[in-house]
Coordinates of C-alpha atoms in Angstrom, one line a residue:
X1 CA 0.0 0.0 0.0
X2 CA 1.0 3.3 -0.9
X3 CA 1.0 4.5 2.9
X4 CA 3.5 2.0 3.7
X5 CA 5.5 2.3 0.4
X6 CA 6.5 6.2 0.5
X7 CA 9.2 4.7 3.7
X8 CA 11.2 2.6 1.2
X9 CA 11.7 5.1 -1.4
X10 CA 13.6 4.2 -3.9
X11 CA 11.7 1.2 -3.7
X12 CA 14.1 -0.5 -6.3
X13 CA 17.1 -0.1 -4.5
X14 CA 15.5 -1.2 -1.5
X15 CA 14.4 -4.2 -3.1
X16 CA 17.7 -5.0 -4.3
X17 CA 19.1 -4.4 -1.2
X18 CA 17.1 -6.7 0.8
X19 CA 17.1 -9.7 -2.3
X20 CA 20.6 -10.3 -2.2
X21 CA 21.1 -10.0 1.7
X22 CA 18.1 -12.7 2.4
X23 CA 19.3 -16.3 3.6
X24 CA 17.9 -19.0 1.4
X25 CA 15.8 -20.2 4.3
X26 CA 12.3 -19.7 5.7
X27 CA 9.3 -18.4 4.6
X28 CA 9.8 -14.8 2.1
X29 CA 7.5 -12.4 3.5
X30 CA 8.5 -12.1 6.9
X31 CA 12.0 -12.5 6.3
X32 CA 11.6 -9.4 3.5
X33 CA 9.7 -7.7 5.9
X34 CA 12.6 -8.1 8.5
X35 CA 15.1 -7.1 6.3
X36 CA 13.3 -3.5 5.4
X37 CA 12.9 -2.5 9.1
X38 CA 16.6 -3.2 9.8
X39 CA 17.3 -0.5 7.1
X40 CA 14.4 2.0 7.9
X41 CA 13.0 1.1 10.8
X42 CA 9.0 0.7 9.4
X43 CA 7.3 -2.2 9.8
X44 CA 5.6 -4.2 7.3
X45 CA 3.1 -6.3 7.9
X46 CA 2.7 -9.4 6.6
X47 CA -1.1 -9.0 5.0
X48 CA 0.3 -5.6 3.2
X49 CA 1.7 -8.2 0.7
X50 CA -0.3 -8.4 -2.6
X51 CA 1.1 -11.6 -3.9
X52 CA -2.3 -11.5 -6.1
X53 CA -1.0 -8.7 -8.5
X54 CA 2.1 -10.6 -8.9
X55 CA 2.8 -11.6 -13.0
X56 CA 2.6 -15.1 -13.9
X57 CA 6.5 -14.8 -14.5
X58 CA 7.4 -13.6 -11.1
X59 CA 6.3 -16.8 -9.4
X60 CA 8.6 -19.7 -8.8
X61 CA 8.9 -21.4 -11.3
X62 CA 9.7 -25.4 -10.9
X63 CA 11.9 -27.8 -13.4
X64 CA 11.5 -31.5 -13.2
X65 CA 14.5 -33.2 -14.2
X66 CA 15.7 -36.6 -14.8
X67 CA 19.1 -38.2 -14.0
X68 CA 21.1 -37.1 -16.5
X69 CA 19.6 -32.7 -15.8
X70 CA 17.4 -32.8 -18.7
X71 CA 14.2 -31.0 -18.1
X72 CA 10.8 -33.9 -18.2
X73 CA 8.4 -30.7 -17.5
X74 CA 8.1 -27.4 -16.0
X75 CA 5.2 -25.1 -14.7
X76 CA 4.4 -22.6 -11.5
X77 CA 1.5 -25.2 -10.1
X78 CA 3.8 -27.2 -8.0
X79 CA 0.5 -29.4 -6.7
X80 CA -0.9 -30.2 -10.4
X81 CA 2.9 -31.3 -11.1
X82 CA 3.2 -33.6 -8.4
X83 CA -0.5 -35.1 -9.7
X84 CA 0.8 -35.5 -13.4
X85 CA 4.3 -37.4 -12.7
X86 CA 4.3 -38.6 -9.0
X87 CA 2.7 -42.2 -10.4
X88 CA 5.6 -42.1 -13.1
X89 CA 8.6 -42.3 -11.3
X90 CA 8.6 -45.1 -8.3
X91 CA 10.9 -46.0 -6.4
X92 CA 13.4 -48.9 -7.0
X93 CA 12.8 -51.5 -5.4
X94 CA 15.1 -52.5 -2.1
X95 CA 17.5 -55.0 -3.3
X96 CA 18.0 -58.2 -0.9
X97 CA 19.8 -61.3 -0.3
X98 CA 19.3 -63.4 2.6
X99 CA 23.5 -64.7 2.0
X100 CA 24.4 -61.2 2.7
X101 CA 21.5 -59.9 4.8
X102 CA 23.4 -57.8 7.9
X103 CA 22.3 -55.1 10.3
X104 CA 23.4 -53.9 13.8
X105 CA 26.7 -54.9 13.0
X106 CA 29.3 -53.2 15.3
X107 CA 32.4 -55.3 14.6
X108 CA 33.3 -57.2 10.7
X109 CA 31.8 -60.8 11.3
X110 CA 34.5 -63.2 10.6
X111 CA 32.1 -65.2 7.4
X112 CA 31.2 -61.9 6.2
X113 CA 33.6 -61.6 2.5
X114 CA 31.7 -58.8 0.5
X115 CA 31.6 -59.6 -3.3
X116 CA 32.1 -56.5 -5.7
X117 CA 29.3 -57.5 -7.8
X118 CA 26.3 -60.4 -7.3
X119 CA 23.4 -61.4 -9.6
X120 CA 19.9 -62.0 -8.0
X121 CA 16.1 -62.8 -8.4
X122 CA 13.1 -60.4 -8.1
X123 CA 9.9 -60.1 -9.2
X124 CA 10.8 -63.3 -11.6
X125 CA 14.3 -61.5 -13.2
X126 CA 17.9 -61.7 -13.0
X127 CA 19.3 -58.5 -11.9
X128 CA 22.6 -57.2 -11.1
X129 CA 23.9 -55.8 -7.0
X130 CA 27.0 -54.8 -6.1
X131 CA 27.1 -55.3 -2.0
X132 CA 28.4 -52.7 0.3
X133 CA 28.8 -52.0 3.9
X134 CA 26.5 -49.0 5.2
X135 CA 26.5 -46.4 7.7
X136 CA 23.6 -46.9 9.9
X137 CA 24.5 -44.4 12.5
X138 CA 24.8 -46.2 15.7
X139 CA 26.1 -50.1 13.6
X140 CA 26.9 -50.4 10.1
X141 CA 24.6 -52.8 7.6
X142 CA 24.9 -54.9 4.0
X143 CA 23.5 -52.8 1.5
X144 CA 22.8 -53.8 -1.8
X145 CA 23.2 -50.7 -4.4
X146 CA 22.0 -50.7 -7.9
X147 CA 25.6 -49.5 -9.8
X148 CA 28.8 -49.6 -8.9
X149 CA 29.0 -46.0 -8.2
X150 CA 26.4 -46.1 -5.3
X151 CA 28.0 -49.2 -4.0
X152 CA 31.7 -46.7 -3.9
X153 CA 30.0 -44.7 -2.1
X154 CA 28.3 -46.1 0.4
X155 CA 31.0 -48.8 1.0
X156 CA 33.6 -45.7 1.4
X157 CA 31.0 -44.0 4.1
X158 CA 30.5 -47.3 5.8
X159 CA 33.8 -48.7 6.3
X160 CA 34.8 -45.3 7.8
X161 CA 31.8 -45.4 10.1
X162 CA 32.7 -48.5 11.3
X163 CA 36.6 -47.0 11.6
X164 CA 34.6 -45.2 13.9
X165 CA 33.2 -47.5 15.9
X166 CA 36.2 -49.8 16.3
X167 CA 38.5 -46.6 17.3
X168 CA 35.7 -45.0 19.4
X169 CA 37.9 -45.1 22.8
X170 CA 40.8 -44.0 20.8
X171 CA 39.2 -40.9 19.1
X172 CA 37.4 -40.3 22.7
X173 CA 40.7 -40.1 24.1
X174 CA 42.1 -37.8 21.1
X175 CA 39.4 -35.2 21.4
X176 CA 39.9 -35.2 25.2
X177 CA 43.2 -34.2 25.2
X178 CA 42.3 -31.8 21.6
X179 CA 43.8 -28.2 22.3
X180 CA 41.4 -25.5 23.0
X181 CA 38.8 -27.6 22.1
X182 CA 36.1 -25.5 24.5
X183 CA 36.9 -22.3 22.5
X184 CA 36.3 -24.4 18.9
X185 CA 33.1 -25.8 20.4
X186 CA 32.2 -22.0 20.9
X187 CA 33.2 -20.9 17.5
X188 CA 31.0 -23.5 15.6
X189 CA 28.2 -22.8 18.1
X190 CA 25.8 -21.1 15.4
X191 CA 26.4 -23.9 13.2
X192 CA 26.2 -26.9 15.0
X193 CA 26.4 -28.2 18.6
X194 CA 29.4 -29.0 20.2
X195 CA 29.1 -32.9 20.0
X196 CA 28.3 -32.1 16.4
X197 CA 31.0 -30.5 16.2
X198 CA 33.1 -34.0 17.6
X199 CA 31.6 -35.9 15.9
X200 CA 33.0 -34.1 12.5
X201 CA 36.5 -33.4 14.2
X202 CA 36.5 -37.1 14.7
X203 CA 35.0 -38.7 11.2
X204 CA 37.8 -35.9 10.0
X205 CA 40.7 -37.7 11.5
X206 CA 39.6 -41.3 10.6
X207 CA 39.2 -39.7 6.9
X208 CA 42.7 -38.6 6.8
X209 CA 44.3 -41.3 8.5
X210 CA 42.4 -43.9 5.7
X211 CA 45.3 -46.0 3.9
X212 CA 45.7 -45.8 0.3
X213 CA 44.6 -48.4 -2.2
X214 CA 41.0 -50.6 -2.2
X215 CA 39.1 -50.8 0.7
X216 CA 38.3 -53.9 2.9
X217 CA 35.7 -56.4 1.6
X218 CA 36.9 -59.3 4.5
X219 CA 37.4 -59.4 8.0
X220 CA 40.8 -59.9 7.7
X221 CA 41.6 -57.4 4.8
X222 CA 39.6 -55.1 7.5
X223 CA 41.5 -55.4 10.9
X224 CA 45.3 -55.1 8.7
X225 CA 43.5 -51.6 7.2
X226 CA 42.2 -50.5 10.2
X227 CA 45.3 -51.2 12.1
X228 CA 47.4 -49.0 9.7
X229 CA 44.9 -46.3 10.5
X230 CA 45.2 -46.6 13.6
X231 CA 48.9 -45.8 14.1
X232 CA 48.3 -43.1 11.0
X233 CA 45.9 -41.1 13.4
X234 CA 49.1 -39.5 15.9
X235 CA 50.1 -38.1 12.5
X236 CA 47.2 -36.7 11.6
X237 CA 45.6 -34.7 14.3
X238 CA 48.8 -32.1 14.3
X239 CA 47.7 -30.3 11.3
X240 CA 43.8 -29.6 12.1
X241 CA 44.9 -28.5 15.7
X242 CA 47.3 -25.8 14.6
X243 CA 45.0 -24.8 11.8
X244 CA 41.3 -25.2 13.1
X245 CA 41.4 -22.4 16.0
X246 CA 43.2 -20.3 13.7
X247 CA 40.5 -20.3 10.5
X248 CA 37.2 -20.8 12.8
X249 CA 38.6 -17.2 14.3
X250 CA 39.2 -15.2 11.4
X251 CA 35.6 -16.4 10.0
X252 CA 33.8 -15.4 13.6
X253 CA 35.8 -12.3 13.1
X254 CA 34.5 -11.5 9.7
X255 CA 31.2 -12.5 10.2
X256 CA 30.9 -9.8 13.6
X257 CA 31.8 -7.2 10.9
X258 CA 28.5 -8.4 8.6
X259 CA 26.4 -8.1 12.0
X260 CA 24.6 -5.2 12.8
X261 CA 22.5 -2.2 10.6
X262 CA 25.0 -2.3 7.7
X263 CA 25.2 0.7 5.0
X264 CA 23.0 0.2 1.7
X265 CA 27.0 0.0 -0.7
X266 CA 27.3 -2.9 2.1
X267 CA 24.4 -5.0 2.2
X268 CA 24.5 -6.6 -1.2
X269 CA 28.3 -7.5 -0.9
X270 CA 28.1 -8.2 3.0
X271 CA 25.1 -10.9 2.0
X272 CA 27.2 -12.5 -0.9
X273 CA 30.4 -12.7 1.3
X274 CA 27.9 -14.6 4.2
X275 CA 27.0 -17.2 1.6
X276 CA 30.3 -17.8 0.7
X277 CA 31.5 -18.7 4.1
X278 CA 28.6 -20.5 4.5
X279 CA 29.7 -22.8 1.6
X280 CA 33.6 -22.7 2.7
X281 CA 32.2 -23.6 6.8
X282 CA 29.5 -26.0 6.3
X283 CA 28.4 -28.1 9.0
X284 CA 30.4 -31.4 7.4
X285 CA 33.6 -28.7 5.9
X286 CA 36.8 -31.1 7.4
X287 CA 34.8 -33.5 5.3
X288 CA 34.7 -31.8 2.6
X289 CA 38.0 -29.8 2.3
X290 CA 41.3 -32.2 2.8
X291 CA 44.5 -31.1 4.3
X292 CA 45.8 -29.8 1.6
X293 CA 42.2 -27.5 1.0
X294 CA 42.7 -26.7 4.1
X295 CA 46.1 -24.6 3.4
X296 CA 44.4 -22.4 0.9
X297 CA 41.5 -21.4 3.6
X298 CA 43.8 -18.5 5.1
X299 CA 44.1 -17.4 1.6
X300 CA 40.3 -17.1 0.8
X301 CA 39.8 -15.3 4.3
X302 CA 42.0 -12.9 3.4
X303 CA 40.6 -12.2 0.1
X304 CA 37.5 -11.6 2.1
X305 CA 39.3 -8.8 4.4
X306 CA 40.9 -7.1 1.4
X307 CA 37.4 -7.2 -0.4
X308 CA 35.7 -5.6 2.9
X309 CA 38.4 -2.9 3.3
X310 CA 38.0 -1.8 -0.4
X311 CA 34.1 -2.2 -0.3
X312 CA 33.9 1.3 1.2
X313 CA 36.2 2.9 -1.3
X314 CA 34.9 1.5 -4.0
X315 CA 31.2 -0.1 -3.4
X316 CA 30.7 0.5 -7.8
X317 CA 33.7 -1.6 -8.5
X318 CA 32.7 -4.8 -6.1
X319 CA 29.0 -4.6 -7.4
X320 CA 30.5 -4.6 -10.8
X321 CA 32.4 -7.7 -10.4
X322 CA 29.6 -9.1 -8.5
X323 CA 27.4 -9.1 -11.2
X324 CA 29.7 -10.3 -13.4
X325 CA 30.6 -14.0 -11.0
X326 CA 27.3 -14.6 -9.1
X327 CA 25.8 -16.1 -11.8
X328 CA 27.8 -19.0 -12.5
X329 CA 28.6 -19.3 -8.7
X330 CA 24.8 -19.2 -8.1
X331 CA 24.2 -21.6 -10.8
X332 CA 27.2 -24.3 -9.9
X333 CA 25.4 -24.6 -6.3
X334 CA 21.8 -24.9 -7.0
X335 CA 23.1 -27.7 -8.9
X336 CA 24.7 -29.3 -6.0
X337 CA 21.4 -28.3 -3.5
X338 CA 19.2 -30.4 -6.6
X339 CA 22.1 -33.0 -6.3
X340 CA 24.3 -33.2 -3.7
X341 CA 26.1 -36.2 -4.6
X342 CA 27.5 -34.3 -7.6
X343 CA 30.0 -33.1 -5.4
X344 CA 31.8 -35.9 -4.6
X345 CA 32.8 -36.2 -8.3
X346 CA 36.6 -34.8 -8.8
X347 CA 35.4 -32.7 -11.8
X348 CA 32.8 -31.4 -9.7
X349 CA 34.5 -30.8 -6.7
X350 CA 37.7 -29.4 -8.9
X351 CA 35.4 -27.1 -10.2
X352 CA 33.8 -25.7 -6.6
X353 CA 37.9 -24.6 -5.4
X354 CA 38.4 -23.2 -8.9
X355 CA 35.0 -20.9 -7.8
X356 CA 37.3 -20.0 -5.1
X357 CA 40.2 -19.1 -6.7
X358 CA 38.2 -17.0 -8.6
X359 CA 37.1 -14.8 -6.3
X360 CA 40.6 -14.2 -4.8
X361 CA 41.3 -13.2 -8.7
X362 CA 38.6 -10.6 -8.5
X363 CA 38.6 -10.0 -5.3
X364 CA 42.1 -9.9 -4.1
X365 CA 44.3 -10.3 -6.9
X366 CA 47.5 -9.4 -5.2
X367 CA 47.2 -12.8 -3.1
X368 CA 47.8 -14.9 -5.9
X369 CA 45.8 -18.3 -7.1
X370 CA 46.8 -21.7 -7.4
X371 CA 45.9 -21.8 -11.5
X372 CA 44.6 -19.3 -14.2
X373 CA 41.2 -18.6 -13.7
X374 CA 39.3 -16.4 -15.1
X375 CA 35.4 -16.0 -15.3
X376 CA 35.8 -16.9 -19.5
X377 CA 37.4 -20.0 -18.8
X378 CA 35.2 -21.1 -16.3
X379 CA 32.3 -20.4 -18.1
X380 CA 33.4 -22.4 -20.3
X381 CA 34.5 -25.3 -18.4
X382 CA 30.9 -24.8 -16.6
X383 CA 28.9 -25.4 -19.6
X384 CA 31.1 -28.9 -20.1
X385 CA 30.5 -30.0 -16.7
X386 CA 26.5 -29.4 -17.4
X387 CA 26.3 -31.4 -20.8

């Protein structure tokens, strides 16, 4: 209504302002609504909304795709989707084998000898499963997957979980006698709790210790790996506890400076830079970024300082190069939210550091990157990666 519009004058530059600060979570309105008090003060109410008046093409508009990203259908009716496709697509059918059939398993039974690949019976045909062990939280189970590329995966997941298990006093003992590990706990604390927050530290260090080469299908292939991790994890827990405290306080130091009422020339950049710590802290990051990611992470944090210490010399110049990279990084992660698993492929995840190391290019030049980017070249190598 025009009695409540006249307070965000102009209204596009508010808008703007409050569409790229917003966190992709919860509901719009009242988040919007949040976001144009903090700059003005006025409230909005939530009814003031006229979502009626909206044109067809602002709505969301949803893409239903099969395996391989090609689009089946799209429309803005989400509900008369669902009706039209729901009855097309069901779900495979769980795969079993009463030879292989295991859950609650804590330890490797001695019979247990994994094959890679075994042919079964259901529903009257011969199909192909290729057996793996399972993370089931609290035990480990026999899964059978329906290609060999599940069956990596969840055989990689599982074995480590059960690393887990079998080390548990071990790892207890480690994180016990962690350094500062109080003040980490209270670092993370908007992102996860501090047993979360242990339970990563530890999966971390069983990650890094794993030997090289296959993993275990036996018993006895099992107890020799898990031995050499074992004496492996000493040698590993050096590095993450002189680098942890050091990274988790640069980001709670960054993100007290995108706190607060922030300047208009500040929001948009100070909302972009949130997302992007976002993706380089997740809650599972010492998962996701090895050892030797890990050395570049003071790097990227300080191509976040310099980037804040220009912004309010030159607000123009970062919105220019903004525009010019949020795109594609936009683009590369609603990919990965549609499909997570996509990151666990090396062109994938080669592709999320060279995001990165584009930003320090355009950000922070002077800092150097670990290869030539350049926003040509991965927009090129992006629209590969999609095909």
């Amino acid at each position: 209504p025009k009695a409540l519009r006249r307070n965000f004058v102009p209204a596009p530059e508010f808008a703007r302002a409050c569409a790229e600060s917003l966190q992709p979570e919860g509901p719009l309105l009242p988040a919007f609504g949040t976001c144009l008090k903090r700059l003005t003060g006025h409230e909005v109410p939530e009814d003031a909304w006229d979502l009626s008046r909206l044109e067809a093409h602002l709505l969301m508009r949803i893409e239903l795709l099969d395996e391989a990203g090609k689009i089946l259908d799209s429309g803005r009716n989400l509900p008369a989707l669902q009706e039209k496709w729901c009855e097309r697509v069901p779900e495979p059918e769980p795969l079993r084998s009463s030879d292989l059939s295991r859950t609650g398993l804590v330890d490797w039974p001695p019979e247990l000898t994994l094959p890679e690949q075994v042919e079964l019976e259901q529903a009257g045909h011969a199909i192909s499963a290729w057996p793996a062990l399972a993370d089931a939280s609290d035990t480990v189970e026999v899964r059978l997957c329906h290609s060999p590329e599940e069956a990596a995966t969840v055989h990689a997941s599982g074995v480590l979980r059960l690393a887990e298990l079998r080390l548990a006093g071990k790892l207890r003992d480690l994180l016990r006698d962690w350094p500062g590990i109080d003040r980490l706990c209270l670092l993370w604390a908007d992102v996860a709790s501090c047993s979360d927050f242990r339970k990563q530290l530890a999966r971390a260090l069983v990650q890094r210790a794993r030997p090289e080469g296959p993993l275990p299908r036996d018993a006895e292939a099992f107890a020799a790996w898990l031995a050499t991790l074992e004496q492996a994890l000493p040698r590993v827990a050096p590095f993450l506890q002189e680098r942890l405290p050091e990274l988790l306080e640069v980001r709670h130091a960054l993100l007290k400076q995108l706190k607060g009422t922030l300047p208009l020339n500040r929001i948009e950049a100070a909302a972009d830079i949130r997302d992007q710590l976002d993706r380089l802290f997740g809650r599972d990051f010492l998962l996701q970024a090895n050892d030797e990611r890990l050395r570049q992470y003071p790097r990227y944090l300080k191509a976040i300082e310099h980037r804040l210490q220009r912004l309010d010399r030159a607000p123009d110049a970062d919105r220019a190069l903004r525009v010019q990279f949020l795109p594609l990084w936009q683009a590369f992660w609603a990919r990965i939210e549609q499909t997570p698993e996509r990151l666990a492929h090396p062109d994938w995840q080669a592709f999320r550091w060279q995001l990165e190391e584009l930003r320090v290019a355009l950000f922070a030049q002077q800092l150097g990157t670990l290869e030539p980017v350049s926003l040509k070249r991965l927009e090129k190598r992006w629209r590969t990666l999609e095909t």
